[in-house]
Coordinates of C-alpha atoms and ligand atoms in Angstrom, one line a residue:
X1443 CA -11.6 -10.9 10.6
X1444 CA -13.2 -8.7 8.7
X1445 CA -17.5 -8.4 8.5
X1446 CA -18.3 -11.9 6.1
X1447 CA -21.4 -11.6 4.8
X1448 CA -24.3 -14.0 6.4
X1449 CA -24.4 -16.8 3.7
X1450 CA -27.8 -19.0 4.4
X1451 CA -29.5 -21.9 1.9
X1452 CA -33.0 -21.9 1.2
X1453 CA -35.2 -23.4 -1.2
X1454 CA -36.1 -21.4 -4.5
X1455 CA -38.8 -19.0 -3.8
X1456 CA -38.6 -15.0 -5.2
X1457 CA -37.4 -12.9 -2.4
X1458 CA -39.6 -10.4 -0.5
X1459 CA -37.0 -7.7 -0.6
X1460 CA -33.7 -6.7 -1.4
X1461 CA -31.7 -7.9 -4.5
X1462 CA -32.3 -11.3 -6.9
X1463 CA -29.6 -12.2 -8.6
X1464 CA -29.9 -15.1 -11.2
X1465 CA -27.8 -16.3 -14.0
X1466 CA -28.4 -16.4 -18.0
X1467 CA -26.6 -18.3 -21.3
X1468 CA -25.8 -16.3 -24.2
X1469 CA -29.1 -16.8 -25.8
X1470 CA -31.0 -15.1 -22.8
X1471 CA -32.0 -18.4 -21.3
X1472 CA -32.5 -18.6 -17.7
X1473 CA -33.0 -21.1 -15.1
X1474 CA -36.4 -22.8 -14.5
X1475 CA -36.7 -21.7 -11.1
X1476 CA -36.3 -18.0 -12.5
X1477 CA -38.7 -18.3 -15.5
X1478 CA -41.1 -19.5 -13.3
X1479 CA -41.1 -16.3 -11.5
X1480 CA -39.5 -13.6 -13.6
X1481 CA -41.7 -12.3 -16.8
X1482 CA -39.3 -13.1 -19.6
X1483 CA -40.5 -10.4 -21.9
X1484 CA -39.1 -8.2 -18.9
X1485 CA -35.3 -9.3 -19.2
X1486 CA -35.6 -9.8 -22.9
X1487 CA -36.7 -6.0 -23.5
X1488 CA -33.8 -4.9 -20.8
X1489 CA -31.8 -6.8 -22.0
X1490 CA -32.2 -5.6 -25.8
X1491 CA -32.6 -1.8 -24.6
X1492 CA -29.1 -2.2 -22.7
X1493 CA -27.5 -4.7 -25.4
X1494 CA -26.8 -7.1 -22.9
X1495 CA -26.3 -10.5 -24.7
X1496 CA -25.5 -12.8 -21.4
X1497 CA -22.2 -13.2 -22.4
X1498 CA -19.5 -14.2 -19.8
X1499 CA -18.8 -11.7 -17.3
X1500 CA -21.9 -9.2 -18.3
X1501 CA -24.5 -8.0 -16.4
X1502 CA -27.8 -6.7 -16.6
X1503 CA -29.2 -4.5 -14.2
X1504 CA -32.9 -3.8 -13.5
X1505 CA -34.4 -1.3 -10.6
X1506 CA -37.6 -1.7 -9.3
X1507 CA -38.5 -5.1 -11.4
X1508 CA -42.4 -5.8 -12.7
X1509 CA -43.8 -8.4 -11.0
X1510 CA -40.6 -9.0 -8.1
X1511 CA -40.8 -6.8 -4.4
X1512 CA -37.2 -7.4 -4.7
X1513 CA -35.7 -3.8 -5.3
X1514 CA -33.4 -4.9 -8.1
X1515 CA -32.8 -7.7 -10.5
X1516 CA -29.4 -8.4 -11.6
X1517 CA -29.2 -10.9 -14.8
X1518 CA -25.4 -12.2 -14.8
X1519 CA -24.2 -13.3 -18.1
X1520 CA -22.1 -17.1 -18.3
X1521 CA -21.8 -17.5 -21.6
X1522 CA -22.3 -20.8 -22.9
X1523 CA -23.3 -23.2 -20.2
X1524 CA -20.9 -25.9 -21.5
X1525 CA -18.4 -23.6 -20.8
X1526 CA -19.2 -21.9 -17.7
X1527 CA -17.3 -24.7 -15.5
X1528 CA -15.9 -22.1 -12.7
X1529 CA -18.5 -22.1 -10.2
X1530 CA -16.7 -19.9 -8.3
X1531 CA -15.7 -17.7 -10.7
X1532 CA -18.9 -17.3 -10.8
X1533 CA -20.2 -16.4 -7.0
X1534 CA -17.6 -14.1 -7.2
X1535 CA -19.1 -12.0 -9.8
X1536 CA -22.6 -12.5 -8.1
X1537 CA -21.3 -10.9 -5.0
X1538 CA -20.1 -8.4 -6.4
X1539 CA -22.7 -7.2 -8.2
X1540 CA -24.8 -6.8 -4.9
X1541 CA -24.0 -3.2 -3.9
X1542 CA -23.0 -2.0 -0.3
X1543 CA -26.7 -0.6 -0.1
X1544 CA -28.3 -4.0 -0.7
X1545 CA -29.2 -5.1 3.3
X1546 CA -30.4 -8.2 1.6
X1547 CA -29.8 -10.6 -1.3
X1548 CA -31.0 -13.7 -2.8
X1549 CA -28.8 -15.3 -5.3
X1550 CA -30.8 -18.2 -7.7
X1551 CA -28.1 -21.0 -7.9
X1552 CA -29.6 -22.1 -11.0
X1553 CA -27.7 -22.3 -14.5
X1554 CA -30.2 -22.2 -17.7
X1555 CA -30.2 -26.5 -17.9
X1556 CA -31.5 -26.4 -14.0
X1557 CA -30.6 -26.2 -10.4
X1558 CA -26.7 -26.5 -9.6
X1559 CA -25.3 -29.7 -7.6
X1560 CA -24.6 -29.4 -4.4
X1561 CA -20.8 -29.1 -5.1
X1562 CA -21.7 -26.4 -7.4
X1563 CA -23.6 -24.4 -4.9
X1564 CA -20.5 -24.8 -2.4
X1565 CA -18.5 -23.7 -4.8
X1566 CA -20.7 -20.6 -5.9
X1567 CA -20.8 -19.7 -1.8
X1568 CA -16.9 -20.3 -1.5
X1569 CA -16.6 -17.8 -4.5
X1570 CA -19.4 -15.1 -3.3
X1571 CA -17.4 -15.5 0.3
X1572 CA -13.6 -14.8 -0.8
X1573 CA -14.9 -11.6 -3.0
X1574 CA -17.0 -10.4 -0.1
X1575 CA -13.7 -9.9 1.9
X1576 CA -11.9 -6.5 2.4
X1577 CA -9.1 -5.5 4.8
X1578 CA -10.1 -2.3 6.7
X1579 CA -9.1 -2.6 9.8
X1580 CA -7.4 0.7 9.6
X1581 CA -9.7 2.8 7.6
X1582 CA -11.7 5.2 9.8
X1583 CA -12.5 7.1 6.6
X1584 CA -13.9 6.0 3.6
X1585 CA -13.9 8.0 0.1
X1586 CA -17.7 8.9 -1.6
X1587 CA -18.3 5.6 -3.9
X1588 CA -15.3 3.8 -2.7
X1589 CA -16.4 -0.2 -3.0
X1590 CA -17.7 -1.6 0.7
X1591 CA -18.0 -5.4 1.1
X1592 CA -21.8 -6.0 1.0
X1593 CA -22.5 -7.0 5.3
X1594 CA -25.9 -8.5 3.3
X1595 CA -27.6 -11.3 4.4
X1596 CA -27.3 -13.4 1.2
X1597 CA -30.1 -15.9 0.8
X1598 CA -28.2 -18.9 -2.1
X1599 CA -31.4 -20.1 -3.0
X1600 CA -30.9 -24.1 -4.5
X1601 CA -32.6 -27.4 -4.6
X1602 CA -31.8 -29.1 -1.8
X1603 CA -30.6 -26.6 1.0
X1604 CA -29.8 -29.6 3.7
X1605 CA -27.5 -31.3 0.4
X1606 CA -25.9 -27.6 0.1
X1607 CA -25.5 -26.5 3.6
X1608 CA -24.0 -29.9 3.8
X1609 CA -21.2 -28.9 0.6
X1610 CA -20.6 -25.5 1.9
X1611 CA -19.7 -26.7 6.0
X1612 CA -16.1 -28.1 4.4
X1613 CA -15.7 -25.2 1.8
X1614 CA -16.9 -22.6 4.3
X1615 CA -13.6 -24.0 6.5
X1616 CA -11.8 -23.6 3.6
X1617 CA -12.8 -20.2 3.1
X1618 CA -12.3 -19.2 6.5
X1619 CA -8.2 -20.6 6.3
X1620 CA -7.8 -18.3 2.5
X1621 CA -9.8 -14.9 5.0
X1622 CA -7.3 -16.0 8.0
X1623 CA -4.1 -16.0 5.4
X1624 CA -5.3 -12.7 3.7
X1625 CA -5.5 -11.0 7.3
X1626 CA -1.6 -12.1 8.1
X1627 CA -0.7 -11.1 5.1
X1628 CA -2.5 -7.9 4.6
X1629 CA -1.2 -6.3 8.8
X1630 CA 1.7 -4.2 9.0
X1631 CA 4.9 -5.3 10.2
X1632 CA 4.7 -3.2 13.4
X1633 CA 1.8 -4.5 14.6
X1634 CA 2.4 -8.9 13.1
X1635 CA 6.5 -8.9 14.4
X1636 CA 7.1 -12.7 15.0
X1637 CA 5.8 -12.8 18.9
X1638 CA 2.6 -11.5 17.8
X1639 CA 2.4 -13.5 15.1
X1640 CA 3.2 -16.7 16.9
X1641 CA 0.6 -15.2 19.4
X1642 CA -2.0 -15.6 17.0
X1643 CA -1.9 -19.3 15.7
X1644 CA -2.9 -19.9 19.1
X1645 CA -6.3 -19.5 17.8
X1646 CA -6.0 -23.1 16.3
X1647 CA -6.4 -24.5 19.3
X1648 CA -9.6 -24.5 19.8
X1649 CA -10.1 -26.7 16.6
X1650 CA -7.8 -29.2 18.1
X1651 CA -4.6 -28.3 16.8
X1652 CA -1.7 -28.5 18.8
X1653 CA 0.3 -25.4 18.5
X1654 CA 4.0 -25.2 19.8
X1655 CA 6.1 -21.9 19.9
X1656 CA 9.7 -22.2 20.1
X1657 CA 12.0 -19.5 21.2
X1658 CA 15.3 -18.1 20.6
X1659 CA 16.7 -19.9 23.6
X1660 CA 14.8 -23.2 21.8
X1661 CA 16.0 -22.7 18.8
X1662 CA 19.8 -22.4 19.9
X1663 CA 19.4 -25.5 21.3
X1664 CA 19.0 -26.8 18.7
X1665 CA 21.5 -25.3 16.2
X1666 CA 19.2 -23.3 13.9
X1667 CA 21.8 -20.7 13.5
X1668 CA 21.2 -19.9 9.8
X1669 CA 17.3 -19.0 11.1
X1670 CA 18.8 -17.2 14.2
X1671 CA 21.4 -15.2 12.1
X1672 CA 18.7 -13.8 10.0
X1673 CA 16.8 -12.3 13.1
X1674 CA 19.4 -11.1 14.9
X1675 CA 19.9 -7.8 14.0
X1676 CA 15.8 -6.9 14.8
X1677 CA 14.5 -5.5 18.3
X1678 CA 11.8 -8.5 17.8
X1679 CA 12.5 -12.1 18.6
X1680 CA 12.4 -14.8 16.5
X1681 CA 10.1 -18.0 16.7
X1682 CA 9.5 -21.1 15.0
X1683 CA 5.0 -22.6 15.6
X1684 CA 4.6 -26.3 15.3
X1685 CA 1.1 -27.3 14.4
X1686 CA -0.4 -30.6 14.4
X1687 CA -3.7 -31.9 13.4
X1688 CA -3.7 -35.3 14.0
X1689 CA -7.2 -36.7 12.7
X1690 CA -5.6 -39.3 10.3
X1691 CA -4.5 -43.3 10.9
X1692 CA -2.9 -44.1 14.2
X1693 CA 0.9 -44.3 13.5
X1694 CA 0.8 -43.2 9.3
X1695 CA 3.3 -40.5 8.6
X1696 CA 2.2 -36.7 8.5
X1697 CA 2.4 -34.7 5.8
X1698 CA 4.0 -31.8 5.9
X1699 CA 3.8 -27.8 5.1
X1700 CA 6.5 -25.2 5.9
X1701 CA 6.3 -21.6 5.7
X1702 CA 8.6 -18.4 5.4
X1703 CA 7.8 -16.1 7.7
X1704 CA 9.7 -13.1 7.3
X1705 CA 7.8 -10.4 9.0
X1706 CA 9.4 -7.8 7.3
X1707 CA 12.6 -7.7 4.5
X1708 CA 14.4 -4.9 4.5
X1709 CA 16.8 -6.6 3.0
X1710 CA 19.4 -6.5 6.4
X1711 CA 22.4 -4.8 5.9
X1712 CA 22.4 -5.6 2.1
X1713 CA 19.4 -3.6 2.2
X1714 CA 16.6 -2.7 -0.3
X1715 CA 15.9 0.2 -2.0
X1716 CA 13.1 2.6 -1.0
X1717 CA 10.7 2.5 -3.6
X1718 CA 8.1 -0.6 -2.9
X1719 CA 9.7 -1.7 0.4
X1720 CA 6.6 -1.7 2.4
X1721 CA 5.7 -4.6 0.2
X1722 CA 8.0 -6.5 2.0
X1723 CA 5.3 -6.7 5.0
X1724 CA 4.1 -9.4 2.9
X1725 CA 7.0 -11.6 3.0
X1726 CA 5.5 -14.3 5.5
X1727 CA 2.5 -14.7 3.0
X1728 CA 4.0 -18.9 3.2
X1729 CA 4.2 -19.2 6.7
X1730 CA 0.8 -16.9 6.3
X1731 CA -0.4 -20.1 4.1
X1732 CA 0.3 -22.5 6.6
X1733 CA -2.1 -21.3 8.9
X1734 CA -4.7 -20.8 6.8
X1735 CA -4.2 -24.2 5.7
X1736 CA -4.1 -26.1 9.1
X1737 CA -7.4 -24.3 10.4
X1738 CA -8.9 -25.2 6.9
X1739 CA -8.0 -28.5 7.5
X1740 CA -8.8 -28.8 11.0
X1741 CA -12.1 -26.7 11.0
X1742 CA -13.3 -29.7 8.3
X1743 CA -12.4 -32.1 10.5
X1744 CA -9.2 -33.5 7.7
X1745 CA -9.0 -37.2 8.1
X1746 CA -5.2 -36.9 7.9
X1747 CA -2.0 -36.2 10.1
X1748 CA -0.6 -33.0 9.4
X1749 CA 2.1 -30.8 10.3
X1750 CA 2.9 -27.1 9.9
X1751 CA 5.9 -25.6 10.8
X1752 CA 6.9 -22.0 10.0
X1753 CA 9.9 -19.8 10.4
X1754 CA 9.0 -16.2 11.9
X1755 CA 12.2 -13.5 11.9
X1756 CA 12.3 -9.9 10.7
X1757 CA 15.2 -8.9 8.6
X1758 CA 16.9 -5.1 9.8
X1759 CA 20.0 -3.8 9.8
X1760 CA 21.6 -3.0 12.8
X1761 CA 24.6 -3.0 15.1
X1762 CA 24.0 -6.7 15.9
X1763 CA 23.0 -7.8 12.3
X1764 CA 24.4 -10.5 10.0
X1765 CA 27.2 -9.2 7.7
X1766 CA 28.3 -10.5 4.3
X1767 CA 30.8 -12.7 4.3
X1768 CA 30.0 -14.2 7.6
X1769 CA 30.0 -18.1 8.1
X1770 CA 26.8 -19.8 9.9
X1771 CA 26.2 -23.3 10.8
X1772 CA 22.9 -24.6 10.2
X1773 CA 21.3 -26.9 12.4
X1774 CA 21.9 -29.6 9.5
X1775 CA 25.6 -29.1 10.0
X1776 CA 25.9 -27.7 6.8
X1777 CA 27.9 -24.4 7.1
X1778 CA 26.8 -21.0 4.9
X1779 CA 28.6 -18.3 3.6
X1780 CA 26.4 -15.3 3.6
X1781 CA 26.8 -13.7 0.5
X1782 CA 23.8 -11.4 0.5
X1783 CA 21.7 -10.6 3.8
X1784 CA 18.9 -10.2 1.4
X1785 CA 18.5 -13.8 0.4
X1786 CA 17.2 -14.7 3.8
X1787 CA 14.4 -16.9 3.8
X1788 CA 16.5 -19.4 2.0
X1789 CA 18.3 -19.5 5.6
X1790 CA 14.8 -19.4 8.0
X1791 CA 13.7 -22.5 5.4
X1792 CA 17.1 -24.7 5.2
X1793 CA 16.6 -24.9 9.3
X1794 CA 13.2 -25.6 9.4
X1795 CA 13.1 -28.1 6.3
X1796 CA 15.6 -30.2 8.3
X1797 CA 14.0 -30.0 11.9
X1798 CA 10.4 -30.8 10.0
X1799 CA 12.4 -33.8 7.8
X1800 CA 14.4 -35.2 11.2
X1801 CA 11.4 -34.5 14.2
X1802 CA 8.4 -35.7 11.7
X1803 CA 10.1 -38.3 9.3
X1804 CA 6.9 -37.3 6.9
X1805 CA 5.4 -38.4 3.5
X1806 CA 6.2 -35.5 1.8
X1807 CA 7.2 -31.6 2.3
X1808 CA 5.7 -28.7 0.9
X1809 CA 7.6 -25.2 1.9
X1810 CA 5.6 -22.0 0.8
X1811 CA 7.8 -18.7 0.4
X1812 CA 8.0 -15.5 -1.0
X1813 CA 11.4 -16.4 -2.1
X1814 CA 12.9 -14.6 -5.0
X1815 CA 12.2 -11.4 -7.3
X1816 CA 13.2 -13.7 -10.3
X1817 CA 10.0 -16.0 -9.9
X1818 CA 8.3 -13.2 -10.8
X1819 CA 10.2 -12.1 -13.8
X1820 CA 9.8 -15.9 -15.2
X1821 CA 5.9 -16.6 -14.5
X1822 CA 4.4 -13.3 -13.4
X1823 CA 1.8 -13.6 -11.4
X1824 CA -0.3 -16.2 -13.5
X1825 CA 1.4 -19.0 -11.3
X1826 CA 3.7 -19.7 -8.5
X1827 CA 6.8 -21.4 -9.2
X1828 CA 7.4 -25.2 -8.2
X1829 CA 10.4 -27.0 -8.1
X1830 CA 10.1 -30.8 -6.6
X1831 CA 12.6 -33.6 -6.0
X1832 CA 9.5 -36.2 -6.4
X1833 CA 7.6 -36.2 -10.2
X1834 CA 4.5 -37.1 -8.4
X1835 CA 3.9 -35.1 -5.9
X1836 CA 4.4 -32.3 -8.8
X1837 CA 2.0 -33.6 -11.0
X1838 CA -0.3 -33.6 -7.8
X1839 CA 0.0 -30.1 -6.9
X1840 CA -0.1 -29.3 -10.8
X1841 CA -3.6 -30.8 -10.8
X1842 CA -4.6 -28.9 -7.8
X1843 CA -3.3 -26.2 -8.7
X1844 CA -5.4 -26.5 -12.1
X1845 CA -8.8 -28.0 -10.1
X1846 CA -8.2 -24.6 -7.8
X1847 CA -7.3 -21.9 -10.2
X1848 CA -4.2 -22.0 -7.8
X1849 CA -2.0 -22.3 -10.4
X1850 CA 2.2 -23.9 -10.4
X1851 CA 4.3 -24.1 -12.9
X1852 CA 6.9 -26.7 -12.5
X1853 CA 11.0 -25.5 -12.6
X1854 CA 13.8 -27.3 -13.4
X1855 CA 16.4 -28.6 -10.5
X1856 CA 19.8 -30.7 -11.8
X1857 CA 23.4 -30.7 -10.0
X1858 CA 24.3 -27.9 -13.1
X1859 CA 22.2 -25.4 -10.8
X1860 CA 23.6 -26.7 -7.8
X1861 CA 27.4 -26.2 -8.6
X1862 CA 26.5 -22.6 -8.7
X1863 CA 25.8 -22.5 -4.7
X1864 CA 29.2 -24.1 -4.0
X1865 CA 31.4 -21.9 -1.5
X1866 CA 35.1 -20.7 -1.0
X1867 CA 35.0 -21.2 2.4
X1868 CA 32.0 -22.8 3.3
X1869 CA 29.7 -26.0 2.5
X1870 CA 27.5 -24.0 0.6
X1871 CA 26.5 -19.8 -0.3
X1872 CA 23.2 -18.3 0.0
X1873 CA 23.1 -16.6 -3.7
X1874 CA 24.5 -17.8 -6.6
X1875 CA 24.6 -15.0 -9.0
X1876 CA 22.3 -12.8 -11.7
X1877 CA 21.3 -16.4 -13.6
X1878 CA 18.5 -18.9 -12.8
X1879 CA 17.8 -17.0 -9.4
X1880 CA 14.9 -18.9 -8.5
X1881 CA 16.8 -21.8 -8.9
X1882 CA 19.6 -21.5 -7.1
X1883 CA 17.4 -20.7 -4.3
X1884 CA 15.5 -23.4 -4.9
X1885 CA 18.8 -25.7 -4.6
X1886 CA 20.2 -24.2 -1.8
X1887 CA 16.5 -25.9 0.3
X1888 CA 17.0 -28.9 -1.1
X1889 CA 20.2 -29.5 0.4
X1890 CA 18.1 -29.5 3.7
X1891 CA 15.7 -32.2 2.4
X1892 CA 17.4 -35.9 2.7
X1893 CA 15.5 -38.5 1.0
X1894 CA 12.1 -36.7 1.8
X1895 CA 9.3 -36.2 -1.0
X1896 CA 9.3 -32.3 -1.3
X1897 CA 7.9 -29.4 -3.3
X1898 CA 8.7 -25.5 -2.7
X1899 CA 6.6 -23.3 -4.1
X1900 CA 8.2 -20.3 -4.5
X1901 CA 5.0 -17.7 -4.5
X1902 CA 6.5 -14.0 -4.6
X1903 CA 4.3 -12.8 -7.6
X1904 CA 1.5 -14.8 -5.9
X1905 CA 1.1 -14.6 -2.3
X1906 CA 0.8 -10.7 -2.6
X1907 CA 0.8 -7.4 -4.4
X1908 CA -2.2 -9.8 -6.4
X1909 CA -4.0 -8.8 -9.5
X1910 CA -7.4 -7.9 -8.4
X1911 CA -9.6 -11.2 -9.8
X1912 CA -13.5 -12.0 -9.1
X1913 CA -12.7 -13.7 -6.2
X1914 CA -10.1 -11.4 -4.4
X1915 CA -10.0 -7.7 -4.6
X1916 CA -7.3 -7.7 -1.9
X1917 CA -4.1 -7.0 -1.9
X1918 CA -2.7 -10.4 -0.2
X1919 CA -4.5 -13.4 -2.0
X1920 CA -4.4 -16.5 0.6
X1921 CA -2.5 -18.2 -2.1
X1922 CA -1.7 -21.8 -1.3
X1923 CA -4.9 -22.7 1.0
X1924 CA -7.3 -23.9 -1.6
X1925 CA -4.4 -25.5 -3.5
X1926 CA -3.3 -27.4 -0.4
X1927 CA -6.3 -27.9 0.7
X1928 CA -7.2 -29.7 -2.8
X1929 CA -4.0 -31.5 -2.2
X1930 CA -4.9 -33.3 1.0
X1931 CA -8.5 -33.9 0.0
X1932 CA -7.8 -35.8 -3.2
X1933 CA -4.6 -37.5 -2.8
X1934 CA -4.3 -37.9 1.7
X1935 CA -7.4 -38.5 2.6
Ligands
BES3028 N1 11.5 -11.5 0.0 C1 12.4 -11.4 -1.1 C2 11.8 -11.8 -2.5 C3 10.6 -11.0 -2.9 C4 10.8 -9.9 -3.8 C5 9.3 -11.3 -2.6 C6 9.7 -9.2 -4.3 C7 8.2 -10.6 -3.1 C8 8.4 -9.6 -3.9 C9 13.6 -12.2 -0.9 O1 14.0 -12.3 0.4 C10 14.7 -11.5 -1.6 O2 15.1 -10.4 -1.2 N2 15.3 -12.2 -2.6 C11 16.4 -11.6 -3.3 C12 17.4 -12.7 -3.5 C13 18.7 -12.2 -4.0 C14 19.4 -11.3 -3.0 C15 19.6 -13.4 -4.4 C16 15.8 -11.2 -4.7 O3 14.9 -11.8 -5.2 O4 16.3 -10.2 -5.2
MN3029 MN1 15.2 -10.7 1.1
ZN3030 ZN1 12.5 -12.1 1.8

């Protein structure tokens, strides 16, 4: 992991040192716990010789404050209060207006109308903890003026700092699951192969989760040959993690959440061109999601039964590889013509769907995967695609999703799509042409859900490659925790 900042609550008092940060409306006004000890006529000069105006997103900078031992002031614009909803939004801009120099800094978790609710607070920590986080493991250099994570001890100064702490101990779990997601997704494929990978859920453990690895010998057994064909052609083993958290009635079905975990895609022997490949280190960011998720839940102690379950292969070319045309039979009986090696985590996701659906009989499934290209050219980034057999459990993750910022848009499913799957010599073909690509995809998984409640989420332009935002500035986002997360709170709990 990398170095969090120290996040600590304590009452409102001006800081001796270091940075104050503290929040204004677009009409200058601050909190009361800031006028009380900030000289107004101070900001409102600054702010009128810089033209700030406090509106959303702005800042106002002040070295060596009158009146404050704190080194610097930094007055963060929000607009109008009424509309400055997105707490953390909003710690994410705080942190990252406290420079790598700062050793210390105290952020007032005030708005202009007075002190923020403890959910607030929480939610202005989760924010100030997901920007602080870099991956640098592997930087022994570092350019003149490059951007550090602040290693400050931030001070959130609130009301009630027992009534915050309190808030932050299940978002700080949270937190933890969306920085543990971000790290798998974020290592290179030579050092997180499946083994190592597998290796490293064992961590859950200690929070109570039981954690099964299955091998290759396992997995033969029990007829997951369209996972096992993918992984053939690769020096590294395959494995499929079982994780259960089981803090929810005696007896009540688990939910459950799946994950692709392709290591690395090249492709296989329908390989990919050169140019962006090493993205494809990123193409377990679902199975990454699942982890992340389960430790969230079971580092806040989830009163629920959950499962995760995720597919770990890496897809090479090779003597031993899958070939087009070749015929696998899934562990659901079904048999697949490969048409395309690339379209691979289709085939990791059809076995483990049905060996989640059969072993775990649960309330619903949710698969995460970096599925198609195509998702991307329909939503962008803006939102991960959702396709569902069940209406509510997709308005449920839409409202998540919205609650979040971890946003789905819901796709369309029908037999129309699914003819387009339908093999010459087989049950059923892994692509199904140029048109509706995330769809077809999305139909061939369903075909390994029975009667199951299920969602996929097909997060390619959201799992990774992500547009820097106030809360990540990394390059894998830890898409999927929060919004699961949100999922289980409000509607399994
Ligand atoms: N892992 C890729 C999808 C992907 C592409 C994820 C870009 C993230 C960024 C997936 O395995 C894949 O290769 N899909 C193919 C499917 C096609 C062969 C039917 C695709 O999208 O081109
Ligand atoms: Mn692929
Ligand atoms: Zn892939």
């Amino acid at each position: 992991m990398s170095d969090a900042p120290k996040l600590g609550f304590a009452p409102f008092a001006p800081p001796s040192k270091g940075v104050l940060v503290v929040f204004c409306d677009d009409g200058l006004k601050l909190g009361p716990a800031a006028r009380k000890v900030l000289d107004g006529d101070l900001v409102r000069r600054a702010a009128a010789a810089e033209r700030f105006t406090g509106k959303s997103g702005s800042a106002l900078e002040i070295v060596l404050p009158a009146g404050l031992k704190a080194s610097r002031l930094v007055v963060i614009g929000i607009g109008k209060e009424s509309e400055a909803k997105d707490l953390t939004k909003l710690g994410g801009i705080a942190m990252g207006k406290i420079s790598s120099q700062a050793a210390s800094a105290t952020i007032f978790a005030e708005l202009p109308s007075g002190a923020m609710k403890p959910d607030q607070v929480g939610d202005l920590a989760l924010g100030a903890r997901l920007r602080a986080y870099a991956f640098d493991r592997y930087k022994t250099k570092r350019k003149e003026g490059e951007e550090r994570p602040p290693k400050a001890n931030v001070t959130i100064a609130v009301a009630d700092a027992g009534a915050a702490r309190k808030a932050w101990a299940a978002r700080e779990a949270v937190a933890e699951g969306v920085v543990i997601a971000r790290d798998l997704v974020n290592e290179p494929a030579n050092v997180l192969y499946p083994e190592e990978f597998a290796r490293r859920t064992a961590a859950l453990k200690k929070l109570g989760v039981a954690v099964e690895v299955l091998d290759e010998k396992a997995m033969k057994k029990l007829g997951m040959n369209a996972l096992l064909g993918v992984g053939q052609g690769s020096a590294r083993e395959s494995r499929l993690v079982v994780m259960r958290w089981n803090h929810g009635r005696r007896g009540s079905a688990p939910v459950a959440f799946i994950g692709k975990g392709v290591c690395f895609d090249t492709g296989g022997i329908s390989i990919k061109p050169a140019q962006g490949m090493e993205d494809m280190k990123g193409d377990m960011a679902g199975a990454a999601c699942v982890v992340g998720l389960m430790h969230a839940l079971a580092a806040r102690k989830a009163r629920v039964n959950a499962v995760g379950a995720i597919g770990l292969v890496e897809n090479m070319p090779g003597p031993d590889a899958q070939r087009p045309g070749d015929i696998v039979k899934s562990m659901s009986g079904q048999t697949i013509e490969i048409i395309n090696t690339d379209a691979e985590g289709r085939l990791v996701l059809g076995d483990v769907l049905w060996y989640v659906g059969k072993r775990f009989k649960p309330k619903f499934m949710v698969n995460l995967a970096t599925l198609t290209g195509a998702i991307m050219v329909a939503l962008g980034q803006e939102h991960a695609g959702l396709f569902s057999n069940d209406d509510k459990l997709a308005e449920r993750l839409t409202k998540a999703g919205l609650a979040t910022g971890e946003r789905v848009w819901r796709m369309p499913l029908g037999p129309e799509y699914d003819k387009l799957i339908d093999s010459k010599f087989a049950d059923v073909k892994n692509t199904g042409g140029r048109n509706a690509g995330s769809i077809t995809a999305a139909q061939f998984l369903q075909r390994f859900v029975d009667k199951t409640p299920w969602a996929h989420l097909d997060i390619a332009g959201t799992g990774m490659n992500s547009p820097q935002t106030d809360i990540n500035k990394s390059w894998a986002s830890g898409f999927g925790v929060r919004l699961l997360d949100r999922l289980v709170a409000d509607d399994y709990e």
